[in-house]
Coordinates of C-alpha atoms in Angstrom, one line a residue:
Chain A
G1 CA 17.4 164.9 133.8
E2 CA 15.2 168.0 133.6
D3 CA 14.9 169.3 137.2
V4 CA 14.7 165.9 138.7
E5 CA 18.0 165.2 140.4
Q6 CA 19.7 162.0 141.6
S7 CA 23.2 161.0 142.5
L8 CA 24.8 159.1 139.7
F9 CA 26.3 156.1 141.6
L10 CA 25.6 154.0 144.6
S11 CA 27.6 150.9 145.8
V12 CA 26.3 148.6 148.5
R13 CA 27.2 145.3 149.9
E14 CA 25.0 142.3 149.1
G15 CA 22.4 141.8 151.8
D16 CA 22.5 145.5 152.9
S17 CA 19.8 148.0 152.2
S18 CA 20.1 150.4 149.3
V19 CA 18.7 153.9 149.5
I20 CA 18.4 155.9 146.3
N21 CA 17.5 159.5 146.7
C22 CA 15.8 162.0 144.3
T23 CA 14.8 165.6 144.5
Y24 CA 12.3 167.3 142.2
T25 CA 11.5 170.9 141.7
D26 CA 7.9 170.9 140.6
S27 CA 5.9 171.4 143.8
S28 CA 2.7 170.5 142.0
S29 CA 3.9 167.1 141.1
T30 CA 1.2 164.6 142.0
Y31 CA 2.5 161.4 140.5
L32 CA 6.1 160.1 141.0
Y33 CA 7.7 156.9 139.9
W34 CA 10.7 154.7 140.1
Y35 CA 11.8 152.9 137.0
K36 CA 14.6 150.2 136.8
Q37 CA 16.8 149.7 133.7
E38 CA 19.0 146.6 133.6
P39 CA 22.0 146.6 131.3
G40 CA 20.9 146.5 127.7
A41 CA 17.3 146.4 128.6
G42 CA 14.3 148.6 128.6
L43 CA 12.6 150.6 131.4
Q44 CA 10.7 148.6 133.9
L45 CA 8.2 150.4 136.2
L46 CA 9.0 149.4 139.8
T47 CA 6.5 151.4 141.7
Y48 CA 4.7 154.7 141.9
I49 CA 3.5 157.0 144.6
F50 CA 0.9 159.8 144.7
S51 CA 1.4 163.1 146.5
N52 CA -1.4 162.2 149.0
M53 CA 0.9 159.4 150.3
D54 CA 4.0 159.6 152.5
M55 CA 5.1 156.0 152.1
K56 CA 4.4 153.0 150.0
Q57 CA 5.8 149.5 150.6
D58 CA 5.9 146.7 148.1
Q59 CA 7.8 143.6 149.2
R60 CA 11.5 144.7 149.4
L61 CA 10.8 148.1 148.1
T62 CA 9.9 151.1 150.3
V63 CA 9.2 154.5 148.8
L64 CA 9.2 157.6 151.0
L65 CA 7.9 161.0 149.8
N66 CA 8.7 164.2 151.6
K67 CA 6.6 166.8 149.9
K68 CA 7.8 169.7 151.9
D69 CA 11.4 169.1 150.8
K70 CA 10.4 167.7 147.4
H71 CA 12.4 164.6 148.2
L72 CA 11.7 161.0 147.1
S73 CA 13.6 157.9 148.1
L74 CA 13.6 154.3 147.2
R75 CA 14.8 151.8 149.7
I76 CA 15.7 148.2 148.6
A77 CA 15.9 145.8 151.5
D78 CA 18.3 142.9 151.4
T79 CA 20.0 144.0 148.2
Q80 CA 20.8 141.2 145.8
T81 CA 23.1 141.0 142.7
G82 CA 20.0 141.0 140.5
D83 CA 19.2 144.5 141.8
S84 CA 22.3 145.8 139.9
A85 CA 20.8 148.4 137.5
I86 CA 20.1 152.0 136.9
Y87 CA 17.2 153.4 138.9
F88 CA 15.3 156.4 137.5
C89 CA 13.2 158.7 139.6
A90 CA 10.5 160.3 137.5
E91 CA 7.6 162.7 137.8
M92 CA 4.4 163.3 135.8
R93 CA 4.1 166.9 134.5
Y94 CA 1.1 168.5 132.9
S95 CA 1.3 171.3 130.5
S96 CA -0.6 170.9 127.2
A97 CA -0.5 167.2 127.8
S98 CA 0.9 164.8 130.4
K99 CA 4.5 163.7 130.1
I100 CA 6.9 161.8 132.4
I101 CA 10.1 163.6 133.2
F102 CA 13.1 161.4 134.3
G103 CA 16.0 162.1 136.6
S104 CA 19.5 161.3 135.5
G105 CA 19.4 157.8 137.0
T106 CA 21.4 156.2 139.8
R107 CA 23.6 153.3 138.9
L108 CA 23.4 150.8 141.7
S109 CA 26.3 148.3 142.0
I110 CA 26.4 145.4 144.4
R111 CA 29.7 144.2 146.0
P112 CA 30.0 140.8 147.6
Chain B
D1 CA 2.7 138.6 124.5
T2 CA 1.2 141.8 125.7
A3 CA 3.8 144.4 125.2
V4 CA 5.3 147.4 123.5
S5 CA 7.6 146.1 120.8
Q6 CA 10.1 148.0 118.8
T7 CA 12.0 147.1 115.6
P8 CA 14.9 146.9 115.0
K9 CA 16.6 146.3 118.3
Y10 CA 19.9 147.5 116.8
L11 CA 20.6 149.8 113.9
V12 CA 24.0 150.9 112.5
T13 CA 24.0 153.3 109.7
Q14 CA 26.1 155.9 108.0
M15 CA 25.8 159.7 108.4
G16 CA 23.4 161.2 105.9
N17 CA 21.2 158.2 105.6
D18 CA 17.5 158.1 106.3
K19 CA 16.2 155.4 108.7
S20 CA 13.0 154.4 110.4
I21 CA 12.2 152.7 113.8
K22 CA 8.9 151.0 114.3
C23 CA 6.8 150.7 117.4
E24 CA 3.7 148.7 118.1
Q25 CA 1.7 148.1 121.2
N26 CA -1.1 145.6 121.8
L27 CA -2.2 147.0 125.1
G28 CA -5.1 148.9 123.7
H29 CA -3.5 152.2 124.8
D30 CA -4.5 155.5 123.1
T31 CA -1.3 157.4 123.7
M32 CA 2.2 156.6 122.5
Y33 CA 5.6 158.3 123.1
W34 CA 9.1 158.4 121.8
Y35 CA 12.0 159.0 124.3
K36 CA 15.7 159.4 123.5
Q37 CA 18.4 158.1 125.9
D38 CA 21.8 159.5 125.3
S39 CA 25.2 158.0 126.1
K40 CA 25.0 159.4 129.7
K41 CA 21.7 157.6 130.2
F42 CA 19.6 160.8 130.2
L43 CA 16.1 160.2 129.1
K44 CA 14.2 162.9 127.3
I45 CA 10.7 162.8 125.8
M46 CA 10.6 163.6 122.0
F47 CA 7.0 163.1 120.9
S48 CA 3.7 162.0 122.1
Y49 CA 0.7 161.0 120.0
N50 CA -2.9 160.4 121.2
N51 CA -5.1 158.4 118.9
K52 CA -3.0 159.3 115.9
E53 CA -2.7 163.0 116.7
L54 CA 0.5 164.7 117.7
I55 CA 0.2 166.2 121.2
I56 CA 3.8 166.8 122.3
N57 CA 6.7 167.9 120.2
E58 CA 9.7 168.7 122.4
T59 CA 11.6 171.0 120.0
V60 CA 13.1 168.0 118.2
P61 CA 14.9 168.8 114.9
N62 CA 12.5 168.5 112.0
R63 CA 14.8 165.7 110.6
F64 CA 12.7 163.6 113.0
S65 CA 9.2 162.8 111.8
P66 CA 6.9 160.6 113.8
K67 CA 4.1 158.9 112.0
S68 CA 1.1 157.1 113.6
P69 CA -0.9 155.2 111.0
D70 CA -3.2 154.0 113.8
K71 CA -3.3 154.2 117.6
A72 CA -1.4 150.9 118.0
H73 CA 1.6 152.1 116.0
L74 CA 4.0 155.0 116.2
N75 CA 7.0 155.0 113.9
L76 CA 9.9 157.4 113.9
H77 CA 11.6 158.4 110.7
I78 CA 14.9 160.2 110.8
N79 CA 16.3 162.0 107.8
S80 CA 20.0 162.9 107.1
L81 CA 21.3 161.1 110.2
E82 CA 24.0 162.8 112.2
L83 CA 26.6 161.4 114.7
G84 CA 24.7 163.1 117.5
D85 CA 21.6 161.0 116.7
S86 CA 23.4 158.0 118.1
A87 CA 21.3 157.0 121.2
V88 CA 18.8 154.4 122.4
Y89 CA 15.3 155.3 121.4
F90 CA 12.4 154.1 123.6
C91 CA 8.8 153.8 122.6
A92 CA 6.2 153.9 125.3
S93 CA 2.4 153.8 125.7
S94 CA -0.3 154.7 128.2
N95 CA -4.0 155.4 128.4
P96 CA -5.6 158.7 129.4
G97 CA -6.7 158.4 133.0
T98 CA -4.5 155.5 133.8
E99 CA -1.2 157.1 132.7
I100 CA -0.9 158.2 136.3
Y101 CA 0.2 154.7 137.0
G102 CA 3.1 155.1 134.6
Y103 CA 4.0 154.3 131.0
T104 CA 4.8 150.9 129.6
F105 CA 8.1 151.0 127.7
G106 CA 9.5 149.0 124.9
S107 CA 13.0 147.4 125.1
G108 CA 14.6 150.1 123.0
T109 CA 16.3 150.6 119.7
R110 CA 20.1 151.3 119.8
L111 CA 20.9 153.5 116.9
T112 CA 24.6 154.0 116.0
V113 CA 25.5 156.5 113.4
V114 CA 29.0 156.1 111.9

């Protein structure tokens, strides 16, 4: 990833909560995203959060944004085997045009 | 189906060949993108087109030439393929103003150069 950092692996027990963390360096980032990639599949937008928000909840997903520390997290409650995937943190950057920059991805594995 | 669709899904070819990957979106979006995902799963933007005009070119070798015949299509042509071009290539689309809600991605084309 380009200045968007994530840990590469996370293993959790089925039914537990998963927390995937991300740090970004562009303090002007206004729009941040979490994408999910299942094995052999494309990128699915899970959720987004804007910089004027601290938290966003959507069913089992909770996104927390700490702008001071430039830290974004994704919490998945009651993790299921179907949640096994790579989760990408991403931010929107503007220079001559907008572009989404992705982190390196966190591979979430679920153990029984 | 409303989607971003890419063809082919898999492409295996020899070094030195020229190949094309096609992308079409029926979402009515104005902007389309190509991303490359390497073997370590790093995703990097390559190109962006808005209404058939190139707006982002991220220092990609000039062996890569995108072409947008209309705003619903963005194709990627690669000349003189090298082993390092092996990757999954993702097409995406968005609309100005609503891109803040994220891009819609295709399912990817896995290119293997042997």
